[in-house]
XYZ file of C-alpha atoms in Angstrom:
224
model
C 0.061 7.037 -34.156
C -1.333 3.834 -32.613
C -2.940 2.867 -35.931
C 0.238 3.491 -37.920
C 2.490 1.530 -35.526
C 0.005 -1.329 -35.258
C -0.175 -1.634 -39.065
C 3.548 -1.239 -39.767
C 4.921 -3.361 -36.913
C 2.160 -5.838 -36.105
C -0.650 -5.817 -38.712
C -3.005 -6.516 -35.833
C -6.182 -4.958 -34.598
C -5.408 -6.178 -31.036
C -2.101 -4.359 -31.182
C -3.889 -1.173 -32.228
C -6.266 -1.388 -29.269
C -3.394 -2.028 -26.831
C -1.244 0.815 -28.268
C -4.210 3.156 -28.217
C -4.840 2.499 -24.553
C -1.076 3.054 -23.850
C -0.717 6.212 -25.959
C -3.845 7.919 -24.643
C -2.497 8.646 -21.108
C 1.061 9.166 -22.476
C -0.106 11.872 -24.881
C -2.072 13.546 -22.070
C 1.003 13.444 -19.845
C 3.316 14.943 -22.471
C 0.727 17.576 -23.375
C 0.539 18.687 -19.710
C 4.340 18.593 -19.480
C 4.745 20.815 -22.528
C 2.037 23.154 -21.272
C 3.876 23.559 -17.965
C 7.176 24.203 -19.746
C 5.539 26.793 -22.027
C 3.800 28.480 -19.063
C 7.045 28.544 -17.086
C 8.939 30.174 -19.990
C 6.163 32.750 -20.390
C 6.074 33.458 -16.626
C 9.875 33.914 -16.561
C 9.685 36.503 -19.359
C 6.806 38.331 -17.752
C 8.455 38.278 -14.360
C 11.676 39.698 -15.840
C 9.764 42.594 -17.437
C 7.788 43.143 -14.212
C 10.753 43.472 -11.889
C 12.522 45.627 -14.527
C 9.616 48.062 -14.268
C 9.658 47.730 -10.486
C 13.329 48.614 -10.422
C 12.702 51.675 -12.572
C 10.017 53.030 -10.240
C 12.175 52.374 -7.154
C 15.023 54.264 -8.893
C 12.608 57.155 -9.426
C 12.034 57.420 -5.689
C 8.787 55.503 -5.293
C 8.173 53.461 -2.172
C 8.030 49.686 -2.561
C 4.215 49.719 -2.294
C 3.747 52.494 -4.831
C 6.296 50.869 -7.140
C 4.148 47.710 -7.184
C 1.077 49.868 -7.847
C 2.652 51.667 -10.794
C 4.047 48.405 -12.150
C 0.542 46.911 -12.102
C -0.850 49.916 -13.940
C 1.862 49.538 -16.544
C 1.037 45.835 -17.011
C -2.698 46.675 -17.232
C -2.043 49.206 -20.021
C -0.459 46.466 -22.084
C -3.891 44.878 -22.280
C -2.836 41.240 -22.177
C -5.816 39.489 -20.574
C -3.894 36.264 -20.170
C -0.971 37.871 -18.348
C 0.055 35.801 -15.350
C 1.971 38.615 -13.655
C -0.944 41.014 -13.973
C -3.121 38.651 -11.913
C -0.361 38.129 -9.344
C 0.171 41.876 -9.037
C -3.547 42.270 -8.376
C -3.310 39.755 -5.509
C -0.271 41.587 -4.093
C -2.049 44.936 -4.219
C -5.142 43.516 -2.513
C -2.844 42.105 0.171
C -1.202 45.491 0.621
C -4.680 46.965 1.148
C -5.183 44.371 3.886
C -1.834 45.310 5.516
C -0.133 42.050 4.542
C 3.629 41.883 4.167
C 4.821 42.068 0.560
C 7.616 39.631 1.232
C 5.138 37.021 2.538
C 2.953 37.425 -0.532
C 5.915 37.141 -2.839
C 7.031 33.995 -1.042
C 3.573 32.528 -1.449
C 3.617 33.410 -5.183
C 7.044 31.833 -5.530
C 5.858 28.560 -3.961
C 2.748 28.436 -6.150
C 4.620 29.246 -9.358
C 7.339 26.599 -8.902
C 9.689 28.960 -10.796
C 13.261 28.976 -9.522
C 13.883 32.595 -10.536
C 10.864 33.802 -8.610
C 11.814 31.732 -5.585
C 15.305 33.240 -5.545
C 13.968 36.733 -5.961
C 11.344 36.302 -3.200
C 14.023 35.052 -0.822
C 16.442 37.892 -1.555
C 13.608 40.455 -1.504
C 12.434 39.289 1.941
C 15.984 39.271 3.307
C 16.778 42.727 1.955
C 13.519 44.314 3.155
C 13.813 42.931 6.673
C 17.478 43.850 6.999
C 17.121 47.320 5.414
C 19.304 46.651 2.378
C 19.431 48.513 -0.909
C 16.236 47.309 -2.556
C 16.890 49.065 -5.877
C 20.357 47.507 -6.235
C 19.044 44.046 -5.357
C 16.217 44.191 -7.857
C 18.412 45.631 -10.601
C 20.997 42.881 -10.094
C 18.196 40.282 -10.212
C 16.907 41.749 -13.484
C 20.346 41.511 -15.075
C 20.815 37.890 -13.924
C 17.408 36.808 -15.222
C 17.979 38.712 -18.497
C 21.314 36.963 -19.038
C 19.820 33.596 -18.167
C 16.890 34.130 -20.590
C 19.241 35.213 -23.325
C 21.367 32.045 -22.882
C 18.256 29.845 -22.924
C 17.013 31.457 -26.129
C 20.443 30.977 -27.777
C 20.464 27.325 -26.758
C 16.864 26.814 -27.961
C 17.733 28.412 -31.326
C 20.946 26.400 -31.776
C 19.310 23.005 -31.097
C 16.194 23.663 -33.145
C 17.786 22.017 -36.170
C 18.869 19.084 -34.009
C 15.277 18.553 -32.881
C 14.118 18.389 -36.532
C 16.864 15.871 -37.222
C 15.714 13.882 -34.190
C 12.165 13.683 -35.544
C 13.398 12.650 -38.982
C 15.715 9.947 -37.536
C 12.815 8.594 -35.455
C 10.466 8.467 -38.442
C 12.994 6.828 -40.849
C 12.602 3.239 -39.425
C 8.823 3.435 -39.880
C 9.194 4.495 -43.525
C 11.790 1.792 -44.155
C 9.548 -0.991 -42.788
C 6.514 0.457 -44.612
C 8.460 0.651 -47.898
C 9.766 -2.896 -47.546
C 6.241 -4.131 -46.875
C 5.042 -2.496 -50.091
C 7.968 -3.589 -52.241
C 8.718 -7.070 -50.841
C 6.126 -8.034 -48.267
C 6.989 -11.686 -48.377
C 10.483 -10.940 -47.161
C 9.123 -9.472 -43.900
C 6.246 -11.903 -43.551
C 7.939 -14.102 -40.873
C 8.164 -11.036 -38.599
C 4.379 -10.873 -38.481
C 3.848 -14.546 -37.778
C 4.535 -16.398 -34.578
C 5.834 -15.339 -31.215
C 9.470 -14.848 -32.257
C 8.545 -12.436 -35.043
C 6.276 -10.418 -32.727
C 9.070 -10.241 -30.141
C 11.621 -8.984 -32.707
C 9.242 -6.248 -33.902
C 8.439 -5.312 -30.288
C 12.149 -5.085 -29.504
C 12.711 -2.865 -32.560
C 9.829 -0.610 -31.496
C 11.197 -0.467 -27.967
C 14.663 0.567 -29.194
C 13.114 3.319 -31.333
C 11.158 4.579 -28.296
C 14.261 4.504 -26.091
C 16.277 6.386 -28.715
C 13.551 9.019 -28.993
C 13.361 9.416 -25.218
C 17.176 9.628 -24.891
C 17.447 12.254 -27.600
C 14.674 14.269 -25.941
C 16.581 14.065 -22.666
C 19.756 15.294 -24.306
C 18.005 18.196 -26.046
C 16.337 19.344 -22.799
C 19.102 21.717 -21.730
C 18.334 23.995 -18.770
C 20.298 26.920 -17.442
């Protein structure tokens, strides 16, 4: 990316080195950001399935502790070694063996996960358990809320998928236009690669493209 931009907009080795040093941390930042988003989506789906199983065992008459145990066994049978919830259920079961409060462990998990759904569930779970509420009803209602939220998010993601492709195409078009004009009539754009004013104009054009890309990303990042 740095090489392409340096050639198309600056025709300068110095520009390539500068852009490379700028893009290197930016790419790392966006890679970590996308990884966190992907992990959070996966955790939300796993958490929804986990508390759905938990609700089923509570409805069957299991105690809260045994319901967590059976839910863990169910997750273990799936055989997903990378399952986040399987590891968290293991920690909760170890804590139960050490006579720790489930609500405290869920609260700790919610804080570590940074997931809003888990935080809400941990708060309601602790409140219900301490006040002797209907645990089955609370968990079932939470499952329905998370299921509806996940469904809406998937619908939004599907509906804007085409818009994201359009966004990438619209961002790439200026690069192809400048590249084509350089090939077909390089002398026409030659002043833009010479002198301070030409460099400033190309830098401004590049900045506007970057701002447009960032703004479109912001618009497409719809959260429920």
